[in-house]
Coordinates of C-alpha atoms and ligand atoms in Angstrom, one line a residue:
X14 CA 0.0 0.0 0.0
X15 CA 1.6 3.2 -1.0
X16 CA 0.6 7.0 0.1
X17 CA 2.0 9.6 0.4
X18 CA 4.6 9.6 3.1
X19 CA 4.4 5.9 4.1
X20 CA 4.7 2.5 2.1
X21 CA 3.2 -0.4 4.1
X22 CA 3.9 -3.8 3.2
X23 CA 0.8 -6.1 3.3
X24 CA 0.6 -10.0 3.6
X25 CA -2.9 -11.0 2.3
X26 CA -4.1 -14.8 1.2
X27 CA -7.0 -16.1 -0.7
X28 CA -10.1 -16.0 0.4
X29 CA -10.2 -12.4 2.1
X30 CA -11.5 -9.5 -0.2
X31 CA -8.9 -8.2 -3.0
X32 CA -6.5 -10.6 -2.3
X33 CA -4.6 -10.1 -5.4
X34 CA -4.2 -6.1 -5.2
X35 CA -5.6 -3.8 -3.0
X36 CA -9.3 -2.5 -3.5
X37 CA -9.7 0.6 -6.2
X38 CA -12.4 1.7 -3.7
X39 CA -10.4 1.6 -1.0
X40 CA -7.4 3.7 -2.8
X41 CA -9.6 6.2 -3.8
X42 CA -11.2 6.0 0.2
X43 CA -7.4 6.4 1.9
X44 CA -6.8 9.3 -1.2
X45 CA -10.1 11.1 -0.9
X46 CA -10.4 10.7 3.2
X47 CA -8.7 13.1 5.7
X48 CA -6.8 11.3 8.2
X49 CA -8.5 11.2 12.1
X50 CA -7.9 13.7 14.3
X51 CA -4.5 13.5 16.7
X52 CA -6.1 11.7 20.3
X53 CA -8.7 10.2 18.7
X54 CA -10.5 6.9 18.4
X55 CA -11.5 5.4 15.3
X56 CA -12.9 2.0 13.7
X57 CA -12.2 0.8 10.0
X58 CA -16.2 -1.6 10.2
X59 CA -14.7 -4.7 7.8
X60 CA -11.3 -4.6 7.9
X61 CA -10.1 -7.1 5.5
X62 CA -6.1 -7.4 6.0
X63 CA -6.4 -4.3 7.5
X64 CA -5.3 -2.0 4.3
X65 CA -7.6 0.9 5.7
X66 CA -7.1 0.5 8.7
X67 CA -3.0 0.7 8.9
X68 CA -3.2 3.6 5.6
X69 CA -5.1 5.5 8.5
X70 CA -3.8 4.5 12.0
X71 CA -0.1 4.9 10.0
X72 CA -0.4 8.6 9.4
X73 CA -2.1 9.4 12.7
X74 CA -0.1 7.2 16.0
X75 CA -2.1 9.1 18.6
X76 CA -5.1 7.8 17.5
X77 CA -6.3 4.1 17.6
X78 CA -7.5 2.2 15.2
X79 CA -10.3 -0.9 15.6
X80 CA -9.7 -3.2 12.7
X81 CA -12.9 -4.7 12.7
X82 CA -14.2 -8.1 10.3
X83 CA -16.3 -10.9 11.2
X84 CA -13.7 -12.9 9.1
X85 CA -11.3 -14.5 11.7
X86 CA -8.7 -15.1 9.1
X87 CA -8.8 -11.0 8.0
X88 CA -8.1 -10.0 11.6
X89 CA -5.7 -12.8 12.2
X90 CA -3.6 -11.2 9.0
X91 CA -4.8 -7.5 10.1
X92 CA -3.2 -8.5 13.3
X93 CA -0.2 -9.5 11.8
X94 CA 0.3 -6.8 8.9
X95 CA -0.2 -4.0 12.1
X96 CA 2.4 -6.1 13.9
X97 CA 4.7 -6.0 10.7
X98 CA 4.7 -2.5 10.0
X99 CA 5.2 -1.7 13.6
X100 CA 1.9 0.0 13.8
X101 CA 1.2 0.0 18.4
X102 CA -1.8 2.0 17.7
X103 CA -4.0 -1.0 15.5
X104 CA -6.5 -3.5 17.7
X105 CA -7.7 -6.2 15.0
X106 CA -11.3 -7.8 16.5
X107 CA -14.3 -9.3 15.9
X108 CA -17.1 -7.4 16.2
X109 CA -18.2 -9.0 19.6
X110 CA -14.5 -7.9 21.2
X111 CA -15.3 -4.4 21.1
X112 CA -16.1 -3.2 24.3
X113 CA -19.9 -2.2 23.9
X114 CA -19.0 1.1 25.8
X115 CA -16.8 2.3 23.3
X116 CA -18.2 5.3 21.5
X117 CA -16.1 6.5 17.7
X118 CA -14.8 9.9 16.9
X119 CA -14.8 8.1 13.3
X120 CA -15.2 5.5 11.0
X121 CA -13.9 4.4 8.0
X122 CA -15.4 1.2 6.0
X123 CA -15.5 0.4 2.2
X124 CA -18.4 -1.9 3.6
X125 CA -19.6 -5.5 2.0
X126 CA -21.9 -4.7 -0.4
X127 CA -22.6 -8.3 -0.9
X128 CA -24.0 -9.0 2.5
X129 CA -27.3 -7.6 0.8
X130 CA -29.0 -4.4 1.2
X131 CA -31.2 -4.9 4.2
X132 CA -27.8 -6.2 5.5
X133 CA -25.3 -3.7 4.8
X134 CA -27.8 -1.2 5.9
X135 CA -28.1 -2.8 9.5
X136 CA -24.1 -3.0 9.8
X137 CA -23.6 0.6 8.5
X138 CA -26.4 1.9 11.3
X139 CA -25.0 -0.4 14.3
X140 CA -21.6 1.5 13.6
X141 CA -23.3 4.9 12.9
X142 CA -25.2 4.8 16.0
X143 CA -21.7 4.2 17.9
X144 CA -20.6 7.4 16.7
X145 CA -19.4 10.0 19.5
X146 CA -21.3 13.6 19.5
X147 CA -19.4 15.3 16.9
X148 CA -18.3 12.1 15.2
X149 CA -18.3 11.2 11.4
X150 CA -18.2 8.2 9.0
X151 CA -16.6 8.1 5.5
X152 CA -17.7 5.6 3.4
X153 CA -16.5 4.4 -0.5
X154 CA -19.3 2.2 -2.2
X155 CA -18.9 1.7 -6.1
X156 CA -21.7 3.9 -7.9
X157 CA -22.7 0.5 -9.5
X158 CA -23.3 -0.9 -6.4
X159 CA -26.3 1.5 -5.2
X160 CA -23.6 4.3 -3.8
X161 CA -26.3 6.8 -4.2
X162 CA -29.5 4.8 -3.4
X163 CA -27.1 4.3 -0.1
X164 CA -26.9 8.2 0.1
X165 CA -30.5 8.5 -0.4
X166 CA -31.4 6.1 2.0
X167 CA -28.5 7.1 5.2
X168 CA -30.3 10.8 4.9
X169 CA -34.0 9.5 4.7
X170 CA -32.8 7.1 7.8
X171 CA -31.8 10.5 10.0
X172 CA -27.9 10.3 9.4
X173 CA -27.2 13.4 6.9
X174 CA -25.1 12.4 4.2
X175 CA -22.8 14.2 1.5
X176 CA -20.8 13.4 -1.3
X177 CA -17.2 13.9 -0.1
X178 CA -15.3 12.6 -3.5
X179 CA -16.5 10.7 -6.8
X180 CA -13.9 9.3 -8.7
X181 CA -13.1 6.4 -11.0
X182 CA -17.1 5.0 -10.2
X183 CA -17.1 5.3 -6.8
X184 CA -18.4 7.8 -4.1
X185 CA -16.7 8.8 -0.8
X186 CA -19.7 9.3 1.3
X187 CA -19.2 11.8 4.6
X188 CA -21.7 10.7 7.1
X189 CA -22.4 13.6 10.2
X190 CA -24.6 13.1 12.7
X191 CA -25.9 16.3 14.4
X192 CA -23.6 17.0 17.6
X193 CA -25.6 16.6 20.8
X194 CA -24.4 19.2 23.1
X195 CA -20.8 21.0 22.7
X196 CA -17.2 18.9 21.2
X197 CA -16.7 16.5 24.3
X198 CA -13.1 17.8 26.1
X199 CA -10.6 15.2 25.0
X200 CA -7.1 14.8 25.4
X201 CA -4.8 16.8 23.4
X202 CA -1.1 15.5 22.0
X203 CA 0.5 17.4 24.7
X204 CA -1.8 16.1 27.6
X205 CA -1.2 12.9 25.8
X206 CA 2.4 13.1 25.9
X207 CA 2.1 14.0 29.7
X208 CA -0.3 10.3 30.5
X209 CA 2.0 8.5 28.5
X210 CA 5.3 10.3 30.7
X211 CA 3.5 9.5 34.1
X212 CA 2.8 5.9 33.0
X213 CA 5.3 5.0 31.1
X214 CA 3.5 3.5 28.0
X215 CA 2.9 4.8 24.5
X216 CA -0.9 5.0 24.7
X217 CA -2.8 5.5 21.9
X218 CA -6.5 6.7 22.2
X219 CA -8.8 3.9 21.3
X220 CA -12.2 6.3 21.7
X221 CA -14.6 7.3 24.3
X222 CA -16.7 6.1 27.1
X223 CA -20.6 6.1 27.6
X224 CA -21.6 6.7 31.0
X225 CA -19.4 9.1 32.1
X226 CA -21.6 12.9 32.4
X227 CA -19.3 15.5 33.3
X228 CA -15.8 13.8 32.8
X229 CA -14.3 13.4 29.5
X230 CA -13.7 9.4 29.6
X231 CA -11.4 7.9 27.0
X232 CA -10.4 4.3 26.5
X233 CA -5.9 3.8 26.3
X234 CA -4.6 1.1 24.3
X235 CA -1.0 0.1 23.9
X236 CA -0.7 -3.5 22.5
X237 CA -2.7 -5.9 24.9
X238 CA -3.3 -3.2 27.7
X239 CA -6.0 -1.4 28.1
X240 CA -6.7 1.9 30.4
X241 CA -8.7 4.5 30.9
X242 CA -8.2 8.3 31.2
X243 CA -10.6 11.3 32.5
X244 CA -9.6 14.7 32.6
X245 CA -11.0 16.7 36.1
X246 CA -11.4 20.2 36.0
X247 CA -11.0 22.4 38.9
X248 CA -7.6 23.3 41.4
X249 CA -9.6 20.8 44.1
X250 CA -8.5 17.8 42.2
X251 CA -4.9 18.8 43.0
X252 CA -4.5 17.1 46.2
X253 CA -8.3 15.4 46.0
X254 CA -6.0 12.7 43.4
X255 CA -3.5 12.1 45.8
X256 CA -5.7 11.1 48.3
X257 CA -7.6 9.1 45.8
X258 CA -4.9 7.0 44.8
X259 CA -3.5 6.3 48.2
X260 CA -7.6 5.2 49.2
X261 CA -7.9 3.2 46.0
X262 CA -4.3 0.8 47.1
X263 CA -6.3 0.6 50.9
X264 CA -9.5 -0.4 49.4
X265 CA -7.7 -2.6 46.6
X266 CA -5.8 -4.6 49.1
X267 CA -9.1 -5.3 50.9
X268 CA -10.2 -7.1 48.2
X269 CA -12.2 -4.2 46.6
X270 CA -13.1 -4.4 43.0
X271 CA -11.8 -1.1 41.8
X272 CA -9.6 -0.5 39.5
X273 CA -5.8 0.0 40.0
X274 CA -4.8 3.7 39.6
X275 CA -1.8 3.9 36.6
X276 CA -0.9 7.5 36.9
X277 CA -2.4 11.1 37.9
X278 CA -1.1 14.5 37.4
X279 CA -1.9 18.5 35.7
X280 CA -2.0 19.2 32.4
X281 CA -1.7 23.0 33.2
X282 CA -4.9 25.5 33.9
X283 CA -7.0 23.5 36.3
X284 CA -7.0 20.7 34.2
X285 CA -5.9 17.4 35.8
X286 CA -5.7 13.5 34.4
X287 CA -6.4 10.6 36.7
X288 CA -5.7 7.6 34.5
X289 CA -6.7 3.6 36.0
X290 CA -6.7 0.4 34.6
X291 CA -9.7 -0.8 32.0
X292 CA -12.3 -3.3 33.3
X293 CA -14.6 -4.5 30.7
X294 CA -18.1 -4.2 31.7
X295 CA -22.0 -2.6 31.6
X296 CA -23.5 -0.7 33.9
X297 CA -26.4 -3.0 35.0
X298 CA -30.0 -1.7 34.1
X299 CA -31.3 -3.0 37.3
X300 CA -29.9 -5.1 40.3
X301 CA -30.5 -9.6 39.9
X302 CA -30.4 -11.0 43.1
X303 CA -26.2 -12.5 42.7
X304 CA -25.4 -8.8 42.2
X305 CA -27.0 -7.3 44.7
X306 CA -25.1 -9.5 47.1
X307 CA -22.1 -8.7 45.5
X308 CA -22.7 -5.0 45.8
X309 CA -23.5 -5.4 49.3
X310 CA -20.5 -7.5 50.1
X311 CA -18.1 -4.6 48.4
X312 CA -19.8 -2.2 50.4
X313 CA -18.9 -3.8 53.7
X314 CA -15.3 -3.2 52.6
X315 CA -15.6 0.4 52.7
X316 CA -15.7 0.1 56.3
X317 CA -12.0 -1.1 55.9
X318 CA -10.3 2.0 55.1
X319 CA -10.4 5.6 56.7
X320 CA -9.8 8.2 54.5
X321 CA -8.4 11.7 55.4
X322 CA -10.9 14.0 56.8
X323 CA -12.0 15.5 53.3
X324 CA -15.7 15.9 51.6
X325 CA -17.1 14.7 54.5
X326 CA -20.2 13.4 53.9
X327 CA -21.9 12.3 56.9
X328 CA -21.2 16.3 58.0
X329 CA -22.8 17.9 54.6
X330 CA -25.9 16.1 55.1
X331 CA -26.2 17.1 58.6
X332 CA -25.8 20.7 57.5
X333 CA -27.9 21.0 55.1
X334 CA -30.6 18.9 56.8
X335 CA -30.4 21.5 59.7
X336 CA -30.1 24.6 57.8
X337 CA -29.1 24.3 53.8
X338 CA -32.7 22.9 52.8
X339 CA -33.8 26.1 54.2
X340 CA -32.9 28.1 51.3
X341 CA -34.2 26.0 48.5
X342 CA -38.1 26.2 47.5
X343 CA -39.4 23.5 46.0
X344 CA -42.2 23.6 43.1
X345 CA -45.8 23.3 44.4
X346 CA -46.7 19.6 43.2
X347 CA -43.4 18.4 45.1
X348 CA -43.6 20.8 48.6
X349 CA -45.9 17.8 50.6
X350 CA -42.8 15.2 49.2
X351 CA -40.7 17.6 50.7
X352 CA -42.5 18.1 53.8
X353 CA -42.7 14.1 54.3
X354 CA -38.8 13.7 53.6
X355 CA -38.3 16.1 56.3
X356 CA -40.7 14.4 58.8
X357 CA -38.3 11.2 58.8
X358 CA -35.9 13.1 61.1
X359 CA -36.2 15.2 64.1
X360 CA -35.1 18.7 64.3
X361 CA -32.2 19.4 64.8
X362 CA -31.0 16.7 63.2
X363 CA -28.2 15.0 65.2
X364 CA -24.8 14.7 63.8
X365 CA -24.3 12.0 61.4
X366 CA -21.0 9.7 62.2
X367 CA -18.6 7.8 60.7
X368 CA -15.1 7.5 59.2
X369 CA -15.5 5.3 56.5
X370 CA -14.7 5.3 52.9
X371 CA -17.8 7.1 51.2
X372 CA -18.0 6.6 47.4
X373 CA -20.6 9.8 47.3
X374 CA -22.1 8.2 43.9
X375 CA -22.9 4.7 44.3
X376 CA -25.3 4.5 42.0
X377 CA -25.5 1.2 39.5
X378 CA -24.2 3.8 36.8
X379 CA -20.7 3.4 38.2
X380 CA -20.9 -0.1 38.5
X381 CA -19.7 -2.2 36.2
X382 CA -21.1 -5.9 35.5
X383 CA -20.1 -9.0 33.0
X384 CA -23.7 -10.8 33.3
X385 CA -23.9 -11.5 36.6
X386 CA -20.5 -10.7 38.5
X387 CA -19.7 -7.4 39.4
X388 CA -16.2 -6.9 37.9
X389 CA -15.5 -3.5 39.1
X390 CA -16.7 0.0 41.2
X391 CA -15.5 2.9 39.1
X392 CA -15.3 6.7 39.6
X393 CA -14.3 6.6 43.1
X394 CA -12.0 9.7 43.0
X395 CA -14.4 12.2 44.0
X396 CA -14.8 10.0 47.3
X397 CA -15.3 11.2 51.0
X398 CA -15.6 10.1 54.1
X399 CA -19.0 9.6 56.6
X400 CA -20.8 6.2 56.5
X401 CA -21.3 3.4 53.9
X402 CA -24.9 3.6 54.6
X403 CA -25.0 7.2 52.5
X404 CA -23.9 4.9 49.3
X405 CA -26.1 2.3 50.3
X406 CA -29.0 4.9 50.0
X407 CA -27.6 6.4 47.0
X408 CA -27.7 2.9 45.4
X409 CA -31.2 2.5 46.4
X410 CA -31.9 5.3 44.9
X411 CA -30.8 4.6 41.5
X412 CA -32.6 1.0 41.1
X413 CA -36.0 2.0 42.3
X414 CA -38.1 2.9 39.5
X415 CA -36.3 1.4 37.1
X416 CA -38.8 -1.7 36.9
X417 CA -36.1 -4.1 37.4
X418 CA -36.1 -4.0 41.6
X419 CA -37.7 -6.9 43.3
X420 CA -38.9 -5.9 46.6
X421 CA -36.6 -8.5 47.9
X422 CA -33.7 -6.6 46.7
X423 CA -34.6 -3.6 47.7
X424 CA -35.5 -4.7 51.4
X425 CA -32.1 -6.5 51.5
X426 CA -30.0 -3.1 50.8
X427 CA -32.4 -1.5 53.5
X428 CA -31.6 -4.1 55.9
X429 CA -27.8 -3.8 55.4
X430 CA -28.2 0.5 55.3
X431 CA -29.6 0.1 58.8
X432 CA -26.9 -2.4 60.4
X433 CA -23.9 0.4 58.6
X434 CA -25.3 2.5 61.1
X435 CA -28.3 3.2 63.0
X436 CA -32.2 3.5 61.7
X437 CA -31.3 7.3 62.6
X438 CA -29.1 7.5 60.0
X439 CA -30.4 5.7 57.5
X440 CA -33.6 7.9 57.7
X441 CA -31.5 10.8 57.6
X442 CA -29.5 9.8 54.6
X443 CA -33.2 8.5 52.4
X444 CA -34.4 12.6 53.8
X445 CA -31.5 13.7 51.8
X446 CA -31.0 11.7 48.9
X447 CA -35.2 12.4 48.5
X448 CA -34.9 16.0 48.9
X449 CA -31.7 15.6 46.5
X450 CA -34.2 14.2 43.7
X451 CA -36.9 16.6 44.1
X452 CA -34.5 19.9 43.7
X453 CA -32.9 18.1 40.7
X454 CA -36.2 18.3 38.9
X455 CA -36.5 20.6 35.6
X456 CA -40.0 22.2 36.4
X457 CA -41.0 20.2 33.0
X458 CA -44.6 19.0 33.9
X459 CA -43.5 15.3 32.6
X460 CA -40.4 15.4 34.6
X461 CA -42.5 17.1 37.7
X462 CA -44.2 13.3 37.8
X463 CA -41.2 11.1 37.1
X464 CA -39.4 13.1 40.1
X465 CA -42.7 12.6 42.7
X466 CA -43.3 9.1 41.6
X467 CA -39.6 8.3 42.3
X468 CA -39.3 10.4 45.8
X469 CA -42.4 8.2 46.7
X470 CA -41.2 5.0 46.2
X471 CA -38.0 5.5 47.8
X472 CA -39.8 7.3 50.8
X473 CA -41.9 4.2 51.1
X474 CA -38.6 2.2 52.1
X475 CA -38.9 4.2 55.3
X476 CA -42.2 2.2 56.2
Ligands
SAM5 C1 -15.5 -4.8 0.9 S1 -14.5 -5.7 2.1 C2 -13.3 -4.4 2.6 C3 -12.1 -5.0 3.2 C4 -11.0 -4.0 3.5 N1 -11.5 -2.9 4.3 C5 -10.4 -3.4 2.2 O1 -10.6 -2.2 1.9 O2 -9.6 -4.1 1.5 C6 -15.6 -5.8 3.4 C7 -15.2 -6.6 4.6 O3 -16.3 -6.6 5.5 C8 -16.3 -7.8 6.2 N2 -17.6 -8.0 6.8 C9 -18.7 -8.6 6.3 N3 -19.7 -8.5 7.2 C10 -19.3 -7.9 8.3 C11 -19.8 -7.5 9.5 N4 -21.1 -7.8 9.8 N5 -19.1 -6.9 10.4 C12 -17.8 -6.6 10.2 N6 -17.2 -6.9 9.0 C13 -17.9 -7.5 8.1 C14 -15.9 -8.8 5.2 O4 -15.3 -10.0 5.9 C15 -14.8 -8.1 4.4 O5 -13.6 -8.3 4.9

């Protein structure tokens, strides 16, 4: 394969598409197609030996490259070819070895046509929809293959569409999904240069994270490793990550599934990067019964360590239990919830204790699951200290309503939120968390219902 700037030998064999010579599609693709953006994370959806794929991931070594083809043979030689040209930044997979977290910044694809239409339409959308906010695909497809029925049909589907390049019979097709919300933050080649200093690998950004709502979460990869980096904003993350990585080791070496921290450190301004090890996983919808005792058993271990006297928790709640809440008004509809959270405590509220590890956003969104074992606790960093039984609420908080809950799970966490503490304390935390949930409504009429139906059913666990 030979571009401008680079020549890269590639072994192919019969049976994988353009065995004999490399694809005129796919020249006029890797001629026609800018190169990805430094620190970002891209797939090449049916690889083949990986000709797109290392004429991209070549030109750009910050950014990482998925080499993805059902064919086991094509990534076994994509694999090999990346390995060849010395290429660190190229991860050859089948589809179903792609973490489904992982979210694109582009992709690239001269896409099998001869799956069929219904086919090839259902494999261009899976990718599409994995785009990040701000994302784009380029696509060649042979004009006699239905290039422009394709077109037609991506900007009919929602996914606006333009020509990018025709040439020799084929179309480059620029696929652009609307952004949703402003460019996500993401590391830049100096703040990448810093990770891979403090760490001492040559990472190359392999794309972004779901789940994550303020942070900007991108996934590492350097060979078989895998890692994750966030960048914090604000001059309280300073010391707030030195602490966190000390508390992670105590919690790790209690048998707590979390993470090991790789590296931490500024990037200048009041930008910082914390930077842990990669655990495969979802985010459970709901709680089964095998991971709610899971849950529950890692919560008993953040009774083992005793973090420096920081965020603490247990005290906030107190405060604004006995004097915060007084400043906020809530809308009419939710005033009587509000009223009814209050009435679970007496006034003043006595001081919460505790010295224990608090997460201070145990909710299942930061837990992540392989079916039914809980492989890992993420996002601990912005932990305090007060009692487990204010994550144990928090937890409850974020699996009633969704449908999934069996009474029998939720009465379990209960149980266990009461024995952290006290039944004072746990009906102080559920008056928080509830009056947490009504202030974080939007006023929306719709979203003024959702908010009292969930504040109900968790102040029914008081009962
Ligand atoms: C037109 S070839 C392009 C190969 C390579 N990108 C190139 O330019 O030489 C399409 C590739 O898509 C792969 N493929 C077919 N169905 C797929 C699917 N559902 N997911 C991923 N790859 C697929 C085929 O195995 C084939 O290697």
């Amino acid at each position: 394969l030979d571009l401008p700037g680079v020549s890269i030998p590639l072994r192919t064999v019969s049976g994988v598409f353009a065995a004999e010579r490399i694809d005129r599609g796919t020249m006029m693709l890797l001629r026609n197609a800018p190169i990805p953006a430094a620190c970002s994370g891209v797939a090449d959806v049916g690889t083949g030996y990986g000709a797109i794929a290392l004429g991209v991931g070549l030109r750009q070594p910050t950014a990482g490259v998925w080499a993805v083809d059902v064919n086991h043979r094509a990534v076994r030689l994509t694999e090999a070819n990346a390995v060849r040209s010395g290429a660190a930044n190229i991860v050859a997979a089948v589809p179903e070895d792609v973490p489904s977290s992982l979210r694109f910044d582009r992709l690239y694809s001269n896409p099998p046509i001869k799956i069929g239409r219904d086919a090839t339409r259902a494999l261009l959308t899976e990718w599409l929809n994995r785009l990040a906010s701000g994302g784009d695909a380029f696509l060649v497809v042979k004009q006699a293959m239905g290039a422009d029925r394709l077109h037609a049909w991506l900007a009919e589907a929602g996914y606006p569409t333009e020509r990018a390049a025709a040439k020799q019979g084929y179309r480059l097709l620029r696929v652009a999904p609307a952004a949703r919300g402003g460019a996500p933050d993401g590391l830049t080649p100096h703040d990448l240069a810093e990770v891979r200093a403090a760490t001492g690998r040559a990472w190359a950004v392999l794309g972004r994270l779901t789940g994550g709502r303020a942070d900007s979460v991108q996934l590492l990869g350097h060979k078989r490793s895998r890692a994750v980096v966030k960048i914090k904003r604000g001059a309280w993350w300073a010391g707030q990550l030195q602490r966190a990585a000390t508390t992670a080791d105590a919690l790790r070496a209690s048998g707590y599934p979390t993470p090991a921290v790789l590296g931490f450190g500024p990037l200048g301004g009041d930008r910082f990067f914390w930077v842990t090890e990669f655990a495969d996983g979802d985010s459970p919808a709901g709680l089964s019964a095998a991971l709610t005792r899971q849950t529950l058993a890692a919560v008993e271990l953040h009774a083992a360590v005793s973090p420096p006297p920081v965020r603490d928790w247990s005290a906030m709640i107190t405060a604004f239990l006995n004097g915060g809440i007084a400043e906020h008004r809530f809308p009419p509809p939710l005033s009587g919830l509000a009223r009814q959270a209050l009435d679970l405590v007496p006034r003043p509220v006595p001081a919460l204790h505790g010295n224990e590890f608090v997460h201070g956003d145990f909710t299942t969104r930061n837990l992540l699951a392989d079916g039914r074992r809980l492989r890992a606790v993420i996002d601990i960093e912005g932990f305090g200290r007060g009692t487990r039984t204010i994550d144990l609420v928090a937890l409850l908080a974020s699996i009633i309503g969704t449908g999934r809950e069996t009474a029998d799970q939720a009465g379990l966490i209960v149980e266990h939120a009461i024995a952290a503490s006290d039944e004072h304390t746990f009906r102080a935390c559920l008056a928080h968390r509830v009056l947490a949930i009504l202030l974080s409504t939007t006023g929306h009429a719709q979203h003024l219902v959702a908010t009292a139906d969930h504040a109900r059913a968790l102040l029914n666990l008081a009962r």
